[in-house]
mmCIF file of C-alpha atoms and ligand atoms in Angstrom:
data_model
loop_
_atom_site.group_PDB
_atom_site.id
_atom_site.type_symbol
_atom_site.label_atom_id
_atom_site.label_comp_id
_atom_site.label_asym_id
_atom_site.label_seq_id
_atom_site.Cartn_x
_atom_site.Cartn_y
_atom_site.Cartn_z
ATOM 1 C CA UNK A 442 -0.214 -0.173 0.289
ATOM 2 C CA UNK A 443 2.641 2.460 1.036
ATOM 3 C CA UNK A 444 4.783 1.519 -1.947
ATOM 4 C CA UNK A 445 1.605 1.965 -4.352
ATOM 5 C CA UNK A 446 0.474 5.607 -3.056
ATOM 6 C CA UNK A 447 3.827 7.330 -1.876
ATOM 7 C CA UNK A 448 4.186 8.957 -5.019
ATOM 8 C CA UNK A 449 0.805 10.606 -4.728
ATOM 9 C CA UNK A 450 1.593 11.242 -0.785
ATOM 10 C CA UNK A 451 4.620 13.335 -2.248
ATOM 11 C CA UNK A 452 3.209 15.104 -4.886
ATOM 12 C CA UNK A 453 0.490 16.263 -2.598
ATOM 13 C CA UNK A 454 2.825 17.089 -0.149
ATOM 14 C CA UNK A 455 4.984 19.227 -2.467
ATOM 15 C CA UNK A 456 1.590 20.759 -4.236
ATOM 16 C CA UNK A 457 0.604 21.977 -0.592
ATOM 17 C CA UNK A 458 3.892 23.276 0.599
ATOM 18 C CA UNK A 459 4.535 25.027 -2.779
ATOM 19 C CA UNK A 460 0.965 26.754 -3.178
ATOM 20 C CA UNK A 461 0.709 30.267 -1.657
ATOM 21 C CA UNK A 462 -0.754 30.769 1.710
ATOM 22 C CA UNK A 463 -4.103 32.442 2.018
ATOM 23 C CA UNK A 464 -4.686 33.678 5.546
ATOM 24 C CA UNK A 465 -8.097 34.527 5.969
ATOM 25 C CA UNK A 466 -8.583 35.778 9.119
ATOM 26 C CA UNK A 467 -10.931 33.800 11.146
ATOM 27 C CA UNK A 468 -14.163 35.718 12.373
ATOM 28 C CA UNK A 469 -14.864 33.837 15.304
ATOM 29 C CA UNK A 470 -11.323 34.266 17.243
ATOM 30 C CA UNK A 471 -10.014 37.964 15.934
ATOM 31 C CA UNK A 472 -12.591 40.036 17.891
ATOM 32 C CA UNK A 473 -12.514 43.119 17.189
ATOM 33 C CA UNK A 474 -11.743 42.173 13.494
ATOM 34 C CA UNK A 475 -11.343 43.808 10.278
ATOM 35 C CA UNK A 476 -12.548 41.963 7.302
ATOM 36 C CA UNK A 477 -10.181 42.044 4.077
ATOM 37 C CA UNK A 478 -11.685 44.034 1.152
ATOM 38 C CA UNK A 479 -12.750 41.200 -0.868
ATOM 39 C CA UNK A 480 -13.886 43.358 -3.719
ATOM 40 C CA UNK A 481 -13.408 41.645 -7.219
ATOM 41 C CA UNK A 482 -11.931 43.603 -10.101
ATOM 42 C CA UNK A 483 -14.829 44.310 -12.134
ATOM 43 C CA UNK A 484 -17.579 46.544 -11.804
ATOM 44 C CA UNK A 485 -20.230 45.828 -9.218
ATOM 45 C CA UNK A 486 -23.822 46.479 -8.994
ATOM 46 C CA UNK A 487 -25.199 49.517 -6.621
ATOM 47 C CA UNK A 488 -26.477 46.751 -4.046
ATOM 48 C CA UNK A 489 -22.718 44.962 -4.029
ATOM 49 C CA UNK A 490 -20.670 48.286 -3.908
ATOM 50 C CA UNK A 491 -22.621 49.253 -0.843
ATOM 51 C CA UNK A 492 -22.350 46.027 0.717
ATOM 52 C CA UNK A 493 -18.608 46.584 1.157
ATOM 53 C CA UNK A 494 -18.796 50.338 1.644
ATOM 54 C CA UNK A 495 -21.517 50.946 3.888
ATOM 55 C CA UNK A 496 -21.508 48.313 6.245
ATOM 56 C CA UNK A 497 -18.700 46.728 8.590
ATOM 57 C CA UNK A 498 -18.811 43.669 7.303
ATOM 58 C CA UNK A 499 -20.826 41.382 4.672
ATOM 59 C CA UNK A 500 -22.242 39.104 7.026
ATOM 60 C CA UNK A 501 -23.812 41.773 9.952
ATOM 61 C CA UNK A 502 -23.855 38.443 12.148
ATOM 62 C CA UNK A 503 -20.012 38.562 12.424
ATOM 63 C CA UNK A 504 -19.743 41.673 13.965
ATOM 64 C CA UNK A 505 -19.614 41.745 17.619
ATOM 65 C CA UNK A 506 -22.219 44.042 18.383
ATOM 66 C CA UNK A 507 -24.622 41.052 16.521
ATOM 67 C CA UNK A 508 -27.027 39.435 18.897
ATOM 68 C CA UNK A 509 -30.541 37.546 18.480
ATOM 69 C CA UNK A 510 -32.943 38.183 21.384
ATOM 70 C CA UNK A 511 -34.889 35.926 23.439
ATOM 71 C CA UNK A 512 -38.013 36.915 25.204
ATOM 72 C CA UNK A 513 -39.646 35.515 28.742
ATOM 73 C CA UNK A 514 -42.492 36.443 30.138
ATOM 74 C CA UNK A 515 -42.498 38.164 33.622
ATOM 75 C CA UNK A 516 -43.935 36.755 36.355
ATOM 76 C CA UNK A 517 -45.362 38.895 39.516
ATOM 77 C CA UNK A 518 -47.738 41.428 37.363
ATOM 78 C CA UNK A 519 -51.361 41.650 37.588
ATOM 79 C CA UNK A 520 -52.863 42.621 34.300
ATOM 80 C CA UNK A 521 -56.402 42.498 34.977
ATOM 81 C CA UNK A 522 -56.987 39.454 32.512
ATOM 82 C CA UNK A 523 -55.323 41.858 29.754
ATOM 83 C CA UNK A 524 -58.453 43.891 29.499
ATOM 84 C CA UNK A 525 -56.525 47.123 28.657
ATOM 85 C CA UNK A 526 -57.140 48.760 31.927
ATOM 86 C CA UNK A 527 -53.692 48.266 33.597
ATOM 87 C CA UNK A 528 -50.626 48.805 31.434
ATOM 88 C CA UNK A 529 -46.947 49.051 32.273
ATOM 89 C CA UNK A 530 -44.627 49.865 29.420
ATOM 90 C CA UNK A 531 -41.372 51.848 28.578
ATOM 91 C CA UNK A 532 -39.593 50.429 31.371
ATOM 92 C CA UNK A 533 -36.212 51.972 32.718
ATOM 93 C CA UNK A 534 -32.400 50.066 32.527
ATOM 94 C CA UNK A 535 -32.883 48.067 35.428
ATOM 95 C CA UNK A 536 -29.988 48.421 38.174
ATOM 96 C CA UNK A 537 -28.870 46.232 40.986
ATOM 97 C CA UNK A 538 -28.824 47.938 44.511
ATOM 98 C CA UNK A 539 -29.494 46.519 48.164
ATOM 99 C CA UNK A 540 -29.155 42.991 46.708
ATOM 100 C CA UNK A 541 -32.130 42.950 44.500
ATOM 101 C CA UNK A 542 -32.693 44.326 40.666
ATOM 102 C CA UNK A 543 -35.039 47.497 40.416
ATOM 103 C CA UNK A 544 -37.131 48.460 37.205
ATOM 104 C CA UNK A 545 -39.156 51.555 36.551
ATOM 105 C CA UNK A 546 -42.064 52.099 34.236
ATOM 106 C CA UNK A 547 -45.062 53.738 33.129
ATOM 107 C CA UNK A 548 -47.885 52.777 35.168
ATOM 108 C CA UNK A 549 -51.638 52.948 34.090
ATOM 109 C CA UNK A 550 -54.733 51.718 35.725
ATOM 110 C CA UNK A 551 -57.726 53.599 34.354
ATOM 111 C CA UNK A 552 -61.723 52.730 34.792
ATOM 112 C CA UNK A 553 -61.258 52.260 30.979
ATOM 113 C CA UNK A 554 -58.930 51.173 28.000
ATOM 114 C CA UNK A 555 -57.815 54.277 25.882
ATOM 115 C CA UNK A 556 -60.403 55.746 23.675
ATOM 116 C CA UNK A 557 -58.295 58.045 21.647
ATOM 117 C CA UNK A 558 -57.710 62.052 22.315
ATOM 118 C CA UNK A 559 -61.580 63.001 21.541
ATOM 119 C CA UNK A 560 -63.199 60.766 23.703
ATOM 120 C CA UNK A 561 -60.619 61.449 26.643
ATOM 121 C CA UNK A 562 -61.851 62.811 30.066
ATOM 122 C CA UNK A 563 -60.127 63.796 33.182
ATOM 123 C CA UNK A 564 -60.407 60.116 33.953
ATOM 124 C CA UNK A 565 -60.887 58.291 30.637
ATOM 125 C CA UNK A 566 -56.890 57.919 28.984
ATOM 126 C CA UNK A 567 -56.581 59.212 25.254
ATOM 127 C CA UNK A 568 -53.450 56.606 24.967
ATOM 128 C CA UNK A 569 -51.834 53.958 26.533
ATOM 129 C CA UNK A 570 -49.423 56.054 28.143
ATOM 130 C CA UNK A 571 -51.718 59.046 29.606
ATOM 131 C CA UNK A 572 -53.384 59.417 33.047
ATOM 132 C CA UNK A 573 -50.151 57.438 34.247
ATOM 133 C CA UNK A 574 -47.556 57.450 36.909
ATOM 134 C CA UNK A 575 -43.977 55.991 37.224
ATOM 135 C CA UNK A 576 -44.101 52.506 39.476
ATOM 136 C CA UNK A 577 -41.469 50.422 40.133
ATOM 137 C CA UNK A 578 -40.409 46.814 41.166
ATOM 138 C CA UNK A 579 -38.013 44.652 42.472
ATOM 139 C CA UNK A 580 -36.857 41.141 41.705
ATOM 140 C CA UNK A 581 -34.215 38.745 43.165
ATOM 141 C CA UNK A 582 -33.636 37.149 39.855
ATOM 142 C CA UNK A 583 -34.566 39.123 36.984
ATOM 143 C CA UNK A 584 -37.621 36.861 36.094
ATOM 144 C CA UNK A 585 -40.421 36.892 38.895
ATOM 145 C CA UNK A 586 -40.970 40.646 40.113
ATOM 146 C CA UNK A 587 -42.405 42.249 42.978
ATOM 147 C CA UNK A 588 -44.297 45.368 42.288
ATOM 148 C CA UNK A 589 -43.461 47.913 44.937
ATOM 149 C CA UNK A 590 -46.096 50.717 43.875
ATOM 150 C CA UNK A 591 -45.645 54.454 42.987
ATOM 151 C CA UNK A 592 -42.399 56.022 42.405
ATOM 152 C CA UNK A 593 -43.583 59.321 41.030
ATOM 153 C CA UNK A 594 -47.046 60.306 41.367
ATOM 154 C CA UNK A 595 -49.287 62.609 38.918
ATOM 155 C CA UNK A 596 -48.037 65.884 40.571
ATOM 156 C CA UNK A 597 -51.082 68.636 40.697
ATOM 157 C CA UNK A 598 -52.254 71.059 37.666
ATOM 158 C CA UNK A 599 -50.549 72.969 36.462
ATOM 159 C CA UNK A 600 -47.169 71.579 37.558
ATOM 160 C CA UNK A 601 -45.237 69.603 34.702
ATOM 161 C CA UNK A 602 -46.364 66.429 34.241
ATOM 162 C CA UNK A 603 -49.750 66.995 35.746
ATOM 163 C CA UNK A 604 -51.433 64.894 33.142
ATOM 164 C CA UNK A 605 -49.218 62.145 32.952
ATOM 165 C CA UNK A 606 -45.832 61.087 34.044
ATOM 166 C CA UNK A 607 -44.418 58.589 31.473
ATOM 167 C CA UNK A 608 -41.172 56.775 30.454
ATOM 168 C CA UNK A 609 -38.654 57.201 32.900
ATOM 169 C CA UNK A 610 -35.125 56.269 33.308
ATOM 170 C CA UNK A 611 -32.940 56.162 36.146
ATOM 171 C CA UNK A 612 -29.189 57.999 36.789
ATOM 172 C CA UNK A 613 -27.217 57.340 39.953
ATOM 173 C CA UNK A 614 -24.708 60.334 40.387
ATOM 174 C CA UNK A 615 -22.784 60.948 43.405
ATOM 175 C CA UNK A 616 -24.821 58.709 45.646
ATOM 176 C CA UNK A 617 -28.161 60.219 44.685
ATOM 177 C CA UNK A 618 -30.947 58.713 42.436
ATOM 178 C CA UNK A 619 -32.409 61.050 39.326
ATOM 179 C CA UNK A 620 -35.383 59.572 37.457
ATOM 180 C CA UNK A 621 -35.956 61.614 34.161
ATOM 181 C CA UNK A 622 -39.366 61.139 32.806
ATOM 182 C CA UNK A 623 -41.802 62.928 29.892
ATOM 183 C CA UNK A 624 -44.057 65.502 31.772
ATOM 184 C CA UNK A 625 -47.688 65.881 29.783
ATOM 185 C CA UNK A 626 -49.317 68.885 30.347
ATOM 186 C CA UNK A 627 -52.254 68.028 27.926
ATOM 187 C CA UNK A 628 -53.855 64.509 26.935
ATOM 188 C CA UNK A 629 -51.598 62.762 24.607
ATOM 189 C CA UNK A 630 -53.245 63.057 21.057
ATOM 190 C CA UNK A 631 -54.083 66.553 21.932
ATOM 191 C CA UNK A 632 -50.051 67.731 21.238
ATOM 192 C CA UNK A 633 -49.598 66.701 25.114
ATOM 193 C CA UNK A 634 -47.012 64.731 23.257
ATOM 194 C CA UNK A 635 -45.384 67.739 22.812
ATOM 195 C CA UNK A 636 -43.783 67.401 26.135
ATOM 196 C CA UNK A 637 -40.363 68.214 27.964
ATOM 197 C CA UNK A 638 -38.459 66.436 30.267
ATOM 198 C CA UNK A 639 -38.741 66.652 34.164
ATOM 199 C CA UNK A 640 -37.092 64.905 36.861
ATOM 200 C CA UNK A 641 -37.749 63.966 40.543
ATOM 201 C CA UNK A 642 -34.883 62.807 42.977
ATOM 202 C CA UNK A 643 -34.094 60.689 46.032
ATOM 203 C CA UNK A 644 -31.459 59.252 48.340
ATOM 204 C CA UNK A 645 -32.662 55.843 47.703
ATOM 205 C CA UNK A 646 -34.095 53.605 44.889
ATOM 206 C CA UNK A 647 -36.830 53.300 47.091
ATOM 207 C CA UNK A 648 -37.602 56.805 47.322
ATOM 208 C CA UNK A 649 -39.193 58.956 48.448
ATOM 209 C CA UNK A 650 -38.616 60.799 45.219
ATOM 210 C CA UNK A 651 -38.755 64.484 45.440
ATOM 211 C CA UNK A 652 -40.039 66.461 42.205
ATOM 212 C CA UNK A 653 -37.733 69.164 41.123
ATOM 213 C CA UNK A 654 -40.751 70.946 39.550
ATOM 214 C CA UNK A 655 -39.171 72.462 36.587
ATOM 215 C CA UNK A 656 -38.318 71.212 32.867
ATOM 216 C CA UNK A 657 -34.874 69.771 32.798
ATOM 217 C CA UNK A 658 -34.508 69.286 29.435
ATOM 218 C CA UNK A 659 -36.504 71.977 27.313
ATOM 219 C CA UNK A 660 -38.141 71.794 24.098
ATOM 220 C CA UNK A 661 -36.084 73.462 20.973
ATOM 221 C CA UNK A 662 -36.665 76.790 19.689
ATOM 222 C CA UNK A 663 -39.048 77.100 16.848
ATOM 223 C CA UNK A 664 -37.728 75.767 13.842
ATOM 224 C CA UNK A 665 -35.221 73.199 15.478
ATOM 225 C CA UNK A 666 -35.195 69.474 14.839
ATOM 226 C CA UNK A 667 -36.820 68.866 18.540
ATOM 227 C CA UNK A 668 -39.095 71.913 18.841
ATOM 228 C CA UNK A 669 -42.061 69.586 19.603
ATOM 229 C CA UNK A 670 -41.319 66.830 21.967
ATOM 230 C CA UNK A 671 -38.018 65.575 24.176
ATOM 231 C CA UNK A 672 -38.885 62.140 24.646
ATOM 232 C CA UNK A 673 -37.406 58.918 26.228
ATOM 233 C CA UNK A 674 -34.761 60.484 28.380
ATOM 234 C CA UNK A 675 -31.499 57.778 28.741
ATOM 235 C CA UNK A 676 -29.090 58.874 31.138
ATOM 236 C CA UNK A 677 -25.408 57.551 31.504
ATOM 237 C CA UNK A 678 -21.990 58.903 32.613
ATOM 238 C CA UNK A 679 -19.682 59.262 30.168
ATOM 239 C CA UNK A 680 -16.856 61.455 29.875
ATOM 240 C CA UNK A 681 -17.046 62.445 33.704
ATOM 241 C CA UNK A 682 -20.090 64.115 32.462
ATOM 242 C CA UNK A 683 -24.396 63.309 32.589
ATOM 243 C CA UNK A 684 -25.217 62.274 29.119
ATOM 244 C CA UNK A 685 -29.032 62.118 28.131
ATOM 245 C CA UNK A 686 -30.097 60.529 25.084
ATOM 246 C CA UNK A 687 -33.328 61.289 24.094
ATOM 247 C CA UNK A 688 -35.885 60.827 20.921
ATOM 248 C CA UNK A 689 -37.554 63.853 19.126
ATOM 249 C CA UNK A 690 -39.003 64.006 15.570
ATOM 250 C CA UNK A 691 -39.200 66.336 13.197
ATOM 251 C CA UNK A 692 -42.209 67.235 11.570
ATOM 252 C CA UNK A 693 -44.528 67.169 14.627
ATOM 253 C CA UNK A 694 -46.695 69.857 13.227
ATOM 254 C CA UNK A 695 -48.337 68.090 10.263
ATOM 255 C CA UNK A 696 -47.685 64.517 12.146
ATOM 256 C CA UNK A 697 -45.569 63.213 9.445
ATOM 257 C CA UNK A 698 -43.157 62.262 12.151
ATOM 258 C CA UNK A 699 -39.396 61.402 11.527
ATOM 259 C CA UNK A 700 -37.838 59.746 14.817
ATOM 260 C CA UNK A 701 -34.513 60.739 15.538
ATOM 261 C CA UNK A 702 -32.152 60.628 18.671
ATOM 262 C CA UNK A 703 -30.289 63.664 20.464
ATOM 263 C CA UNK A 704 -27.568 64.147 22.637
ATOM 264 C CA UNK A 705 -27.832 66.576 25.768
ATOM 265 C CA UNK A 706 -25.063 66.281 28.572
ATOM 266 C CA UNK A 707 -24.457 68.107 32.293
ATOM 267 C CA UNK A 708 -22.378 68.452 34.823
ATOM 268 C CA UNK A 709 -25.377 68.733 37.677
ATOM 269 C CA UNK A 710 -28.316 66.327 37.101
ATOM 270 C CA UNK A 711 -30.505 69.127 37.564
ATOM 271 C CA UNK A 712 -28.801 70.902 34.728
ATOM 272 C CA UNK A 713 -28.354 72.963 32.562
ATOM 273 C CA UNK A 714 -28.035 70.480 30.230
ATOM 274 C CA UNK A 715 -26.490 71.644 26.533
ATOM 275 C CA UNK A 716 -27.756 69.997 23.675
ATOM 276 C CA UNK A 717 -25.187 68.539 21.004
ATOM 277 C CA UNK A 718 -24.382 70.695 17.937
ATOM 278 C CA UNK A 719 -24.383 67.696 16.046
ATOM 279 C CA UNK A 720 -27.855 66.630 17.348
ATOM 280 C CA UNK A 721 -29.813 64.667 15.973
ATOM 281 C CA UNK A 722 -27.002 62.210 16.592
ATOM 282 C CA UNK A 723 -29.021 59.175 15.652
ATOM 283 C CA UNK A 724 -30.954 59.449 12.303
ATOM 284 C CA UNK A 725 -33.414 56.467 13.058
ATOM 285 C CA UNK A 726 -34.865 54.596 16.401
ATOM 286 C CA UNK A 727 -37.920 55.310 18.630
ATOM 287 C CA UNK A 728 -37.506 54.732 22.128
ATOM 288 C CA UNK A 729 -33.699 55.098 23.082
ATOM 289 C CA UNK A 730 -31.542 52.277 24.443
ATOM 290 C CA UNK A 731 -27.479 52.765 24.822
ATOM 291 C CA UNK A 732 -24.950 51.247 26.677
ATOM 292 C CA UNK A 733 -21.075 51.652 27.478
ATOM 293 C CA UNK A 734 -19.449 49.820 25.003
ATOM 294 C CA UNK A 735 -15.307 49.524 25.048
ATOM 295 C CA UNK A 736 -14.189 53.305 24.833
ATOM 296 C CA UNK A 737 -17.318 54.413 23.593
ATOM 297 C CA UNK A 738 -21.244 54.094 23.333
ATOM 298 C CA UNK A 739 -23.404 51.307 21.616
ATOM 299 C CA UNK A 740 -27.176 52.195 20.749
ATOM 300 C CA UNK A 741 -29.704 49.936 19.862
ATOM 301 C CA UNK A 742 -32.016 51.577 17.052
ATOM 302 C CA UNK A 743 -35.375 50.210 17.395
ATOM 303 C CA UNK A 744 -38.555 50.574 15.243
ATOM 304 C CA UNK A 745 -38.259 53.490 12.931
ATOM 305 C CA UNK A 746 -36.343 55.533 10.407
ATOM 306 C CA UNK A 747 -33.749 54.358 7.591
ATOM 307 C CA UNK A 748 -31.472 52.462 9.967
ATOM 308 C CA UNK A 749 -34.108 50.860 12.153
ATOM 309 C CA UNK A 750 -33.353 47.660 13.607
ATOM 310 C CA UNK A 751 -29.392 48.511 13.429
ATOM 311 C CA UNK A 752 -26.911 48.384 16.664
ATOM 312 C CA UNK A 753 -24.542 51.182 16.247
ATOM 313 C CA UNK A 754 -21.444 52.172 17.680
ATOM 314 C CA UNK A 755 -20.109 55.620 18.168
ATOM 315 C CA UNK A 756 -16.147 55.744 20.043
ATOM 316 C CA UNK A 757 -17.229 59.698 20.951
ATOM 317 C CA UNK A 758 -20.853 58.695 21.710
ATOM 318 C CA UNK A 759 -21.799 61.446 19.058
ATOM 319 C CA UNK A 760 -20.782 60.055 15.669
ATOM 320 C CA UNK A 761 -22.655 56.939 15.230
ATOM 321 C CA UNK A 762 -22.105 53.939 12.528
ATOM 322 C CA UNK A 763 -24.052 51.108 11.907
ATOM 323 C CA UNK A 764 -22.784 47.742 12.739
ATOM 324 C CA UNK A 765 -25.165 45.149 12.688
ATOM 325 C CA UNK A 766 -28.402 44.624 11.435
ATOM 326 C CA UNK A 767 -30.555 42.504 13.482
ATOM 327 C CA UNK A 768 -34.258 41.301 14.061
ATOM 328 C CA UNK A 769 -36.966 41.013 16.574
ATOM 329 C CA UNK A 770 -34.784 43.761 18.517
ATOM 330 C CA UNK A 771 -36.275 44.441 22.375
ATOM 331 C CA UNK A 772 -38.971 47.282 22.175
ATOM 332 C CA UNK A 773 -38.432 50.091 24.321
ATOM 333 C CA UNK A 774 -35.588 48.205 26.086
ATOM 334 C CA UNK A 775 -34.199 49.125 29.603
ATOM 335 C CA UNK A 776 -31.077 46.582 29.650
ATOM 336 C CA UNK A 777 -29.533 45.644 33.048
ATOM 337 C CA UNK A 778 -26.571 47.756 32.944
ATOM 338 C CA UNK A 779 -23.746 47.731 35.712
ATOM 339 C CA UNK A 780 -21.530 49.988 34.257
ATOM 340 C CA UNK A 781 -24.066 52.504 33.200
ATOM 341 C CA UNK A 782 -22.610 55.263 35.870
ATOM 342 C CA UNK A 783 -19.251 54.327 36.680
ATOM 343 C CA UNK A 784 -17.867 56.370 33.648
ATOM 344 C CA UNK A 785 -16.203 53.023 32.300
ATOM 345 C CA UNK A 786 -13.310 53.462 29.313
ATOM 346 C CA UNK A 787 -14.052 49.562 28.435
ATOM 347 C CA UNK A 788 -18.074 48.979 28.495
ATOM 348 C CA UNK A 789 -18.929 45.325 29.118
ATOM 349 C CA UNK A 790 -22.460 45.311 27.050
ATOM 350 C CA UNK A 791 -25.506 43.732 28.097
ATOM 351 C CA UNK A 792 -26.893 40.272 28.070
ATOM 352 C CA UNK A 793 -30.291 41.021 29.575
ATOM 353 C CA UNK A 794 -33.207 43.075 30.334
ATOM 354 C CA UNK A 795 -36.698 44.488 30.283
ATOM 355 C CA UNK A 796 -38.547 45.721 27.243
ATOM 356 C CA UNK A 797 -42.238 46.001 26.502
ATOM 357 C CA UNK A 798 -44.914 44.910 23.990
ATOM 358 C CA UNK A 799 -47.861 46.333 23.079
ATOM 359 C CA UNK A 800 -51.264 45.099 21.217
ATOM 360 C CA UNK A 801 -51.280 47.654 18.820
ATOM 361 C CA UNK A 802 -54.610 46.839 17.472
ATOM 362 C CA UNK A 803 -55.799 50.690 17.551
ATOM 363 C CA UNK A 804 -53.591 54.236 17.206
ATOM 364 C CA UNK A 805 -53.816 54.261 21.067
ATOM 365 C CA UNK A 806 -52.080 51.193 21.663
ATOM 366 C CA UNK A 807 -54.489 49.310 24.119
ATOM 367 C CA UNK A 808 -51.967 48.046 26.730
ATOM 368 C CA UNK A 809 -49.016 47.011 26.719
ATOM 369 C CA UNK A 810 -47.031 44.381 29.071
ATOM 370 C CA UNK A 811 -43.127 44.011 29.885
ATOM 371 C CA UNK A 812 -40.926 41.027 29.185
ATOM 372 C CA UNK A 813 -37.635 39.999 29.934
ATOM 373 C CA UNK A 814 -35.164 39.874 26.967
ATOM 374 C CA UNK A 815 -32.171 38.145 27.058
ATOM 375 C CA UNK A 816 -28.982 38.571 24.365
ATOM 376 C CA UNK A 817 -25.351 38.319 23.860
ATOM 377 C CA UNK A 818 -24.389 41.947 23.319
ATOM 378 C CA UNK A 819 -21.546 41.348 25.775
ATOM 379 C CA UNK A 820 -17.698 41.502 25.387
ATOM 380 C CA UNK A 821 -17.594 38.689 27.913
ATOM 381 C CA UNK A 822 -19.659 36.241 25.855
ATOM 382 C CA UNK A 823 -17.033 37.193 22.516
ATOM 383 C CA UNK A 824 -14.350 34.631 23.903
ATOM 384 C CA UNK A 825 -13.763 32.083 20.617
ATOM 385 C CA UNK A 826 -15.766 29.018 22.765
ATOM 386 C CA UNK A 827 -18.822 31.074 23.508
ATOM 387 C CA UNK A 828 -19.054 33.170 20.027
ATOM 388 C CA UNK A 829 -18.878 29.474 18.037
ATOM 389 C CA UNK A 830 -21.848 28.480 20.524
ATOM 390 C CA UNK A 831 -23.783 31.863 20.130
ATOM 391 C CA UNK A 832 -23.624 31.836 16.243
HETATM 392 C C1 AAL B 1486 -43.279 55.489 23.935
HETATM 393 C C2 AAL B 1486 -42.249 56.460 23.916
HETATM 394 C C3 AAL B 1486 -42.706 57.846 24.830
HETATM 395 C C4 AAL B 1486 -43.688 58.261 23.745
HETATM 396 C C5 AAL B 1486 -45.002 57.137 23.919
HETATM 397 C C6 AAL B 1486 -45.049 56.935 25.496
HETATM 398 O O1 AAL B 1486 -42.993 54.255 23.656
HETATM 399 O O2 AAL B 1486 -41.574 56.898 22.862
HETATM 400 O O3 AAL B 1486 -43.670 57.381 25.851
HETATM 401 O O4 AAL B 1486 -44.501 59.301 24.065
HETATM 402 O O5 AAL B 1486 -44.246 55.902 22.975
#
């Protein structure tokens, strides 16, 4: 056998030894990797050209900021049999304090489900987020939650938020806690959505919360991109400052909304906040969800706009690039984010959080339910073995 096939083995060995070495970077092991430009030397269609120039990799799943999302029903919340009278939506990010996880969210408990702006009264909500308060819940494991009750109630008229306080997010700064939220002065659907951001503060995540009774991020001047609304405030600590990303929308007056994300920064949680001169910094997305990633900031760009369902990254927190295109993103995601306020230069990413889902059969979105999402947007799951498993 050996005598008969020896010449063939020899030929094979010589061919292998003399052939030019092709070294393809291993996408599994070389994060953060750079793919070789493999464009052939011939004209390409516009779509193929764009595949090499507009995106970081021809296969988005090869980027470390790619993930699939898994969802789990939460235990512990009562929804009145889902009749639309109790709603929970727009969760904050999740923090860990006093040995448990905390989440804050928009809570509505009204005699009827939403009936649209024209049918709304002092007690009948126009939309799912009308006549709401900010409530909170705690959990030992992130799956079963104990609802603790109200954190920020609606203040008396005419204070900011008298009609509804919604869509909050949490900041921890120098040992104190700050909840930022939308303060409605009119029912949603009657231009109440053109609301600014207000803030309440507390010494403990359990409260009591003191409203600052002031607008902390005001609407932009007439003609500005954010003149109509300042929504979904999302605080992080970055470069020694408080960074609040928020959503606004061009064209609010004629209801052709084009939703985008802006940034305002401050040295003090009660302001003044300075809006970034390059705003809007993300051209798409609905609710804001961002997280420290390596030395910069990553964003889940969810739902609206040309770049919806992408995950983006900006080393400076301002100039974002698409890193991956994903599916089934968590709506209004509030991730568990241990390094949200540590001013990290090496953001580790996220693996789970709370999002919401709505039964959007009507404009006003009858009611919403909180649910848990899990994902692999974490540096710690990108070791070669884990990565093989995840892809
Ligand atoms: C959301 C958020 C804001 C909007 C409405 C309630 O999911 O973008 O909070 O105002 O919808």
